[in-house]
Amino acid sequence: MKRKLLMLFLSTFLLVAHSMAQQLTVTGKVTSAEDKLGVPGVSVRVKGTSTAVQTNIDGVYSIKVNKGDALVFSYIGFESQERIADAAVINVSLKNDSKALNEVVVTALGIERNKRTLTYSVQTVKGDDLREANQSNIINGLQGQIAGAQISSSGGSPGLPSEIILRGSTTLSGDNQPLMIVDGIRVSNSSSNGTVNRLADFNSQDIENISILKGAAAAALYGIDAASGAIIITTKQGKAGSLQVNGTYKTFVETMGRTPRQQDIYSIGTGGTYDESSGSSWGRKFRYDEKIYNNIERFFETAVTHDANVNVNGGSEKLNYYVSAGYRNGGSMVPNTDQEKINLLVKGTAKLSSKIELTTSANYIKNNIQEGLGGASAGGWINSILTYPRMYDILSYQKPNGDPLYAYVEPGRENTARISPMWGVMRNPRNNDVERFLVNNNIVYKPNNWITVAYRLGQDYTNSKYRIVTTPGTPGSNFKGSVSENNGVTKFITSNLTSTFDRKFLEDFRATLIAGFSSEYFDNKSLAYAADQFLVGDIFSPNVVTKDNLTLTESWQRRQRYAAFGDLKLEYKNIVALGITGRNDWTSTLPKNARTFYSPSYSGSVAFSELFENKDSWFGKLRVSYARVGKDAPIYRTNTNLVQANTVGGGFVTSATGGNPDLGPEKTEELELGTELSFFKRRLNIDVAYYQRKSIDMIMTPRVPLPSGYVIMTFNAGSLRNRGIEFSVNGTPVKTDNFTWTSTLNGWKNTSKMLQFAGDIVTFKYTNAQLNAGVAATSLNQPVLGIVGSDYRRNEDGYVVVDKNGYPVLDNNNKEQYIGNREPEFNLGFLNNFKYKQFSLSFLWDFRFGGDILNASRQGMMSNGIAYDIGQWRDKEFVFNGVVQQNDGTYVKNTKQVVLDYSYFANNYYQVGTNFVEKVNWARVRYITFGYQLPKTFVSKLGMKNLGLELSAQNPFVITNYSGGDPEVNSAGPNAGGSGASTMGVDNGAIPLPRTFSFGINVTL
């Protein structure tokens, strides 16, 4: 027995020893055959197993194998190689794959296209470039990185929205922002009640890349949603190989950015006399012993934000997974404003058989934001702070017991008292709490190598709560306190079935046919209440008001769309490509006789470089496309609705918004011409596009004559046009063993024009952007993003007419004339990335040339006598540059000297809109990011694969001629409070963009 046990032990030992003798730890470096540089991210896999690793940033790998195993080296853009593991060191040089040299881009419906034969313009932003910007809002991270995209933020607070418009506005009453798609399903990017746009909910750390479909032809497969383009976001997925854990932590320090200036010479009062009852600063000069507070500087504070993310990915050829979690605890330079956001994403792909593959994901988001300021409808985000008299300390707003501390109050009239704006910021918060859950399932069946059938079903579910509290004691109409809350549930359900047939024929030809059906369901339910005049002052609840002071509102909006679509593409030898798409939509928001809408597109390209012998060293292509797409009507606009009557006895009355049973779809046509050039073996790449886009039968909701029985009404009327040119130049000026410099220059110019209105309408104003002297509006035969308002009277030569007393004359005959264009004349974005050994540096310059800003903030400050200009010019003598009309009708140059007193500013200067329109240029650095990867020898001792450090600055400085704060302004945010045309370029109390500095650490295990 002992002999048998001994023999068994010896046999086992020899077997294990033999096995161990056969195992190797193979190391080596994978380089590019073209430039001999290391290639990071190459998959090194043991053939026939799930064992795999990836090369590091220098192209180095290490893997444990059995001697004699086959190692497969593969990477996108290179030909795969197979080597036998018969040595401890195996170095591999990968050759460029002539087929894979053609970059693959994601287009409409998630279809991957070869960029070499693409027939329309698509621009891609890598996830790494997005993360380098270090912006919590994905839209802000795209600034300067897309040719043709006009992006603006409503201010520097986590609760404020940002807006993106591609190639100009296409409508005046609908949504001008592009369609947002994440992993093939539609997601909400709405911004209601002035809250942050919902794309900010997503975590940029999870994004692989973003494709921007700017033209109508590129987005035509989305049909009725394609008029404003589309943004296609692809999230990360697992990679075959050993489990990999990545973690990042960043801390941000946020400080005040550029703010408007105030005068510090004159105190409160009117007409030069001190008057404590006045809230204006038109009084006497400050005495030397009076304290002058810099309230703007005292209001803003330094804030700290913490951002942590971790993801785990790995798997085999048959099953891979990606799991991530993110947490953001965000502060703000605006007091009593903060953010707490949680992101969880689980995503996996399984090969159920050799022909069936299933990808499924679930994304949970919780985004809670507290905001301390009222919205633009209350007269601007921060105007009350800009106009608060400097004799008062803005930080003195409450007594030790929490009661309001009024700066000035007349006995018995507390509801009209003056109090520091800090009271409203600290005691009257707004809370926007959002929970969001996205599920996405995509199953792909590939019966053979030329047929693919895919079905995708996904849902974006959002549960939101928006709450506003007004504490008792707040001066104004809600002196006894109020609370309002809106609870809503929104669902987008996307269902797509697509079939792809891709086959070569006659040796040199290739045909690709895509056909499918889609269904999209939108559902929004909300229940809101508003309660005021609390019976118990310290309980902020609708339970402590009388029923007469309580209002309940319920809303339910639904929309169903169906579509059938097809896409046919023919290619000849990668030289000529022709594409035709068609999509027919059926929508529930239009009348029965107009519910169907057809969207065609036709496109073609010629790669003329393929006709030359040296085609491998350069590339050249011409492309042309035409498409017609459109938009359906807003929900419930075909019928006139009943609304609740707020009168004694209640009941319902006809809405002041008239329905229109004859509505039809809005149509947008676009022609695009473009070229793509590549030189020096793709070291220099150029993409240029010219487009003309025209919208007709626009769905508008203007005011109508009162005899119609309505105040506003929706109907098809009017047309507008956008023309523009855009270019993108990217390349690698320097590339050596230790140093690489890559650079991208994006430039664009868009020119719009309002071609036609309905009836005798000549001006269309936008809500939430109306001021005393100027209005954001669209005028006939003028740019869409225009400004109308008052001006001085001018003679035929354009000179200002001055009266005989020496003051300019107001033109009272035309107070709504066109006075400004908010569209920039030209834009540039300049992105650079440098890498030297373990060091990296990236930065983005953003340039804007021309375009007007309506400086309503300055107008309000001027009215209150606190504007910086008042301190410089008040009571000074001045000669106006103008002409004086003589008795015979001729004009002579004005030479009369006058005093710029209170009467002039209040009754003349303040009344003229052109005084508050400024042509603005800027050059700003959007971000600078410096990184360092610690040496591998040191990191490996800590049990890590990679360890990196990062220092970054966001919006560190801006150079501009603008007299106000930060020139990136958008008063009312996306859709201008209901009107589709943007309020970009309207500065109505905008919170300035912050200047932020961050430190980060990146770890890979």
Short mmCIF file of N, CA and C in Angstrom, two decimals, residues 663-759:
data_model
loop_
_atom_site.label_atom_id
_atom_site.label_comp_id
_atom_site.label_asym_id
_atom_site.label_seq_id
_atom_site.Cartn_x
_atom_site.Cartn_y
_atom_site.Cartn_z
N LEU A 663 -52.76 71.40 -39.52
CA LEU A 663 -51.29 71.41 -39.43
C LEU A 663 -50.68 70.33 -40.31
N GLY A 664 -49.52 70.65 -40.86
CA GLY A 664 -48.73 69.68 -41.61
C GLY A 664 -47.31 69.65 -41.08
N PRO A 665 -46.49 68.74 -41.55
CA PRO A 665 -45.11 68.66 -41.06
C PRO A 665 -44.27 69.84 -41.56
N GLU A 666 -43.29 70.18 -40.77
CA GLU A 666 -42.30 71.18 -41.15
C GLU A 666 -41.21 70.49 -41.96
N LYS A 667 -40.74 71.10 -43.03
CA LYS A 667 -39.79 70.47 -43.94
C LYS A 667 -38.47 71.25 -43.98
N THR A 668 -37.39 70.50 -44.04
CA THR A 668 -36.06 71.09 -44.16
C THR A 668 -35.31 70.38 -45.28
N GLU A 669 -34.81 71.15 -46.23
CA GLU A 669 -34.03 70.61 -47.34
C GLU A 669 -32.59 71.09 -47.21
N GLU A 670 -31.66 70.21 -47.56
CA GLU A 670 -30.25 70.60 -47.44
C GLU A 670 -29.43 70.02 -48.58
N LEU A 671 -28.57 70.86 -49.12
CA LEU A 671 -27.58 70.45 -50.12
C LEU A 671 -26.20 70.63 -49.50
N GLU A 672 -25.38 69.59 -49.62
CA GLU A 672 -24.03 69.65 -49.04
C GLU A 672 -23.00 69.23 -50.08
N LEU A 673 -21.92 70.02 -50.19
CA LEU A 673 -20.78 69.70 -51.04
C LEU A 673 -19.56 69.63 -50.15
N GLY A 674 -18.71 68.64 -50.37
CA GLY A 674 -17.56 68.51 -49.49
C GLY A 674 -16.40 67.80 -50.15
N THR A 675 -15.25 67.90 -49.51
CA THR A 675 -14.06 67.20 -49.96
C THR A 675 -13.26 66.75 -48.76
N GLU A 676 -12.59 65.62 -48.91
CA GLU A 676 -11.69 65.11 -47.90
C GLU A 676 -10.34 64.85 -48.54
N LEU A 677 -9.29 65.32 -47.89
CA LEU A 677 -7.94 65.18 -48.40
C LEU A 677 -7.05 64.65 -47.29
N SER A 678 -6.13 63.78 -47.66
CA SER A 678 -5.19 63.23 -46.69
C SER A 678 -3.82 63.13 -47.36
N PHE A 679 -2.77 63.57 -46.64
CA PHE A 679 -1.43 63.59 -47.20
C PHE A 679 -0.44 62.96 -46.22
N PHE A 680 0.74 62.66 -46.76
CA PHE A 680 1.85 62.17 -45.95
C PHE A 680 1.45 60.93 -45.14
N LYS A 681 0.80 59.96 -45.83
CA LYS A 681 0.37 58.72 -45.19
C LYS A 681 -0.50 58.98 -43.98
N ARG A 682 -1.49 59.84 -44.19
CA ARG A 682 -2.52 60.18 -43.19
C ARG A 682 -1.97 61.01 -42.04
N ARG A 683 -0.82 61.62 -42.23
CA ARG A 683 -0.29 62.51 -41.19
C ARG A 683 -1.01 63.86 -41.20
N LEU A 684 -1.62 64.22 -42.34
CA LEU A 684 -2.37 65.47 -42.48
C LEU A 684 -3.70 65.17 -43.14
N ASN A 685 -4.80 65.55 -42.49
CA ASN A 685 -6.14 65.26 -42.99
C ASN A 685 -6.97 66.53 -43.00
N ILE A 686 -7.70 66.74 -44.09
CA ILE A 686 -8.51 67.95 -44.27
C ILE A 686 -9.91 67.55 -44.70
N ASP A 687 -10.90 68.15 -44.06
CA ASP A 687 -12.30 67.91 -44.41
C ASP A 687 -12.98 69.27 -44.52
N VAL A 688 -13.53 69.56 -45.69
CA VAL A 688 -14.19 70.85 -45.94
C VAL A 688 -15.60 70.58 -46.44
N ALA A 689 -16.56 71.35 -45.95
CA ALA A 689 -17.95 71.17 -46.38
C ALA A 689 -18.61 72.53 -46.56
N TYR A 690 -19.42 72.61 -47.60
CA TYR A 690 -20.30 73.77 -47.81
C TYR A 690 -21.73 73.24 -47.82
N TYR A 691 -22.64 73.97 -47.17
CA TYR A 691 -24.02 73.51 -47.12
C TYR A 691 -24.97 74.68 -47.29
N GLN A 692 -26.15 74.35 -47.79
CA GLN A 692 -27.27 75.29 -47.82
C GLN A 692 -28.50 74.54 -47.33
N ARG A 693 -29.09 75.04 -46.28
CA ARG A 693 -30.23 74.39 -45.63
C ARG A 693 -31.41 75.36 -45.64
N LYS A 694 -32.57 74.88 -46.05
CA LYS A 694 -33.76 75.72 -46.11
C LYS A 694 -34.92 75.01 -45.42
N SER A 695 -35.56 75.72 -44.51
CA SER A 695 -36.74 75.19 -43.81
C SER A 695 -37.98 75.90 -44.35
N ILE A 696 -39.00 75.10 -44.70
CA ILE A 696 -40.25 75.66 -45.23
C ILE A 696 -41.42 75.08 -44.45
N ASP A 697 -42.57 75.71 -44.60
CA ASP A 697 -43.78 75.29 -43.88
C ASP A 697 -43.50 75.16 -42.39
N MET A 698 -42.76 76.12 -41.84
CA MET A 698 -42.37 76.04 -40.45
C MET A 698 -43.59 76.08 -39.53
N ILE A 699 -43.51 75.30 -38.46
CA ILE A 699 -44.58 75.29 -37.46
C ILE A 699 -44.28 76.39 -36.46
N MET A 700 -45.11 77.42 -36.46
CA MET A 700 -44.90 78.59 -35.62
C MET A 700 -46.08 78.79 -34.69
N THR A 701 -45.81 79.46 -33.58
CA THR A 701 -46.87 79.79 -32.62
C THR A 701 -46.78 81.28 -32.29
N PRO A 702 -47.14 82.14 -33.21
CA PRO A 702 -47.07 83.58 -32.96
C PRO A 702 -48.38 84.10 -32.36
N ARG A 703 -48.35 85.35 -31.97
CA ARG A 703 -49.58 86.03 -31.52
C ARG A 703 -50.49 86.26 -32.73
N VAL A 704 -51.78 86.19 -32.48
CA VAL A 704 -52.76 86.39 -33.54
C VAL A 704 -53.72 87.49 -33.11
N PRO A 705 -54.44 88.09 -34.06
CA PRO A 705 -55.39 89.15 -33.71
C PRO A 705 -56.44 88.65 -32.71
N LEU A 706 -56.78 89.48 -31.74
CA LEU A 706 -57.72 89.09 -30.68
C LEU A 706 -59.10 88.70 -31.21
N PRO A 707 -59.59 89.28 -32.32
CA PRO A 707 -60.90 88.83 -32.83
C PRO A 707 -60.94 87.35 -33.18
N SER A 708 -59.77 86.72 -33.33
CA SER A 708 -59.75 85.28 -33.62
C SER A 708 -60.21 84.46 -32.43
N GLY A 709 -60.21 85.07 -31.25
CA GLY A 709 -60.62 84.36 -30.05
C GLY A 709 -59.46 83.76 -29.28
N TYR A 710 -58.24 83.90 -29.80
CA TYR A 710 -57.06 83.32 -29.16
C TYR A 710 -55.98 84.39 -29.03
N VAL A 711 -55.01 84.08 -28.19
CA VAL A 711 -53.84 84.96 -28.05
C VAL A 711 -52.73 84.49 -28.98
N ILE A 712 -52.46 83.19 -28.96
CA ILE A 712 -51.48 82.62 -29.88
C ILE A 712 -52.11 81.41 -30.56
N MET A 713 -51.51 81.04 -31.71
CA MET A 713 -52.06 79.92 -32.47
C MET A 713 -50.93 79.28 -33.26
N THR A 714 -51.04 77.97 -33.47
CA THR A 714 -50.01 77.23 -34.18
C THR A 714 -50.44 76.99 -35.62
N PHE A 715 -49.54 77.26 -36.57
CA PHE A 715 -49.84 76.97 -37.96
C PHE A 715 -48.55 76.90 -38.77
N ASN A 716 -48.65 76.36 -39.99
CA ASN A 716 -47.51 76.28 -40.90
C ASN A 716 -47.37 77.58 -41.65
N ALA A 717 -46.24 78.22 -41.48
CA ALA A 717 -46.02 79.49 -42.18
C ALA A 717 -44.55 79.84 -42.10
N GLY A 718 -44.05 80.43 -43.14
CA GLY A 718 -42.71 80.98 -43.09
C GLY A 718 -41.63 80.02 -43.54
N SER A 719 -40.47 80.60 -43.86
CA SER A 719 -39.32 79.80 -44.26
C SER A 719 -38.06 80.57 -43.89
N LEU A 720 -36.98 79.83 -43.66
CA LEU A 720 -35.70 80.43 -43.36
C LEU A 720 -34.60 79.64 -44.04
N ARG A 721 -33.40 80.23 -44.10
CA ARG A 721 -32.29 79.59 -44.80
C ARG A 721 -31.01 79.73 -43.99
N ASN A 722 -30.21 78.67 -44.02
CA ASN A 722 -28.87 78.71 -43.46
C ASN A 722 -27.86 78.32 -44.53
N ARG A 723 -26.82 79.09 -44.62
CA ARG A 723 -25.70 78.75 -45.51
C ARG A 723 -24.42 78.78 -44.68
N GLY A 724 -23.51 77.88 -44.99
CA GLY A 724 -22.29 77.90 -44.20
C GLY A 724 -21.19 77.08 -44.79
N ILE A 725 -20.02 77.29 -44.24
CA ILE A 725 -18.84 76.51 -44.60
C ILE A 725 -18.16 76.09 -43.32
N GLU A 726 -17.65 74.87 -43.31
CA GLU A 726 -16.95 74.36 -42.15
C GLU A 726 -15.77 73.52 -42.60
N PHE A 727 -14.73 73.53 -41.80
CA PHE A 727 -13.56 72.72 -42.15
C PHE A 727 -12.96 72.16 -40.87
N SER A 728 -12.29 71.04 -41.03
CA SER A 728 -11.57 70.42 -39.94
C SER A 728 -10.23 69.93 -40.48
N VAL A 729 -9.16 70.37 -39.86
CA VAL A 729 -7.81 69.99 -40.25
C VAL A 729 -7.16 69.30 -39.06
N ASN A 730 -6.77 68.06 -39.21
CA ASN A 730 -6.08 67.37 -38.13
C ASN A 730 -4.86 66.65 -38.67
N GLY A 731 -3.88 66.52 -37.82
CA GLY A 731 -2.65 65.89 -38.27
C GLY A 731 -1.69 65.63 -37.14
N THR A 732 -0.57 65.07 -37.50
CA THR A 732 0.51 64.76 -36.56
C THR A 732 1.77 65.44 -37.07
N PRO A 733 2.00 66.70 -36.69
CA PRO A 733 3.19 67.42 -37.19
C PRO A 733 4.50 66.75 -36.80
N VAL A 734 4.56 66.16 -35.60
CA VAL A 734 5.80 65.55 -35.12
C VAL A 734 5.48 64.18 -34.54
N LYS A 735 6.28 63.18 -34.92
CA LYS A 735 6.11 61.84 -34.38
C LYS A 735 7.46 61.14 -34.36
N THR A 736 8.04 60.98 -33.17
CA THR A 736 9.31 60.30 -32.99
C THR A 736 9.13 59.20 -31.95
N ASP A 737 10.23 58.54 -31.60
CA ASP A 737 10.15 57.47 -30.61
C ASP A 737 9.65 57.98 -29.27
N ASN A 738 10.02 59.22 -28.90
CA ASN A 738 9.69 59.72 -27.57
C ASN A 738 8.69 60.87 -27.56
N PHE A 739 8.46 61.48 -28.72
CA PHE A 739 7.62 62.69 -28.73
C PHE A 739 6.62 62.63 -29.87
N THR A 740 5.35 62.94 -29.53
CA THR A 740 4.28 62.99 -30.53
C THR A 740 3.44 64.24 -30.31
N TRP A 741 3.15 64.92 -31.40
CA TRP A 741 2.29 66.10 -31.35
C TRP A 741 1.17 65.92 -32.36
N THR A 742 -0.06 65.87 -31.89
CA THR A 742 -1.22 65.82 -32.77
C THR A 742 -2.03 67.09 -32.57
N SER A 743 -2.67 67.54 -33.63
CA SER A 743 -3.38 68.83 -33.58
C SER A 743 -4.61 68.77 -34.47
N THR A 744 -5.67 69.47 -34.03
CA THR A 744 -6.91 69.59 -34.81
C THR A 744 -7.37 71.04 -34.80
N LEU A 745 -7.69 71.54 -35.98
CA LEU A 745 -8.22 72.90 -36.12
C LEU A 745 -9.60 72.81 -36.76
N ASN A 746 -10.63 73.25 -36.03
CA ASN A 746 -11.99 73.28 -36.53
C ASN A 746 -12.41 74.72 -36.78
N GLY A 747 -12.98 74.99 -37.94
CA GLY A 747 -13.46 76.34 -38.25
C GLY A 747 -14.81 76.29 -38.94
N TRP A 748 -15.65 77.27 -38.68
CA TRP A 748 -16.96 77.27 -39.31
C TRP A 748 -17.57 78.67 -39.31
N LYS A 749 -18.46 78.86 -40.28
CA LYS A 749 -19.21 80.11 -40.41
C LYS A 749 -20.60 79.76 -40.91
N ASN A 750 -21.61 80.28 -40.25
CA ASN A 750 -22.99 80.07 -40.67
C ASN A 750 -23.67 81.42 -40.85
N THR A 751 -24.41 81.55 -41.94
CA THR A 751 -25.17 82.77 -42.22
C THR A 751 -26.63 82.39 -42.44
N SER A 752 -27.50 82.96 -41.65
CA SER A 752 -28.92 82.62 -41.76
C SER A 752 -29.72 83.82 -42.24
N LYS A 753 -30.93 83.54 -42.72
CA LYS A 753 -31.81 84.61 -43.18
C LYS A 753 -33.25 84.15 -43.07
N MET A 754 -34.10 85.01 -42.51
CA MET A 754 -35.54 84.74 -42.45
C MET A 754 -36.15 85.16 -43.77
N LEU A 755 -36.68 84.19 -44.52
CA LEU A 755 -37.15 84.47 -45.88
C LEU A 755 -38.61 84.87 -45.95
N GLN A 756 -39.44 84.29 -45.07
CA GLN A 756 -40.87 84.53 -45.21
C GLN A 756 -41.57 84.32 -43.88
N PHE A 757 -42.54 85.18 -43.58
CA PHE A 757 -43.43 85.03 -42.45
C PHE A 757 -44.86 84.87 -42.96
N ALA A 758 -45.73 84.53 -42.04
CA ALA A 758 -47.15 84.44 -42.40
C ALA A 758 -47.77 85.83 -42.41
N GLY A 759 -48.64 86.08 -43.36
CA GLY A 759 -49.39 87.34 -43.40
C GLY A 759 -48.47 88.54 -43.40
#
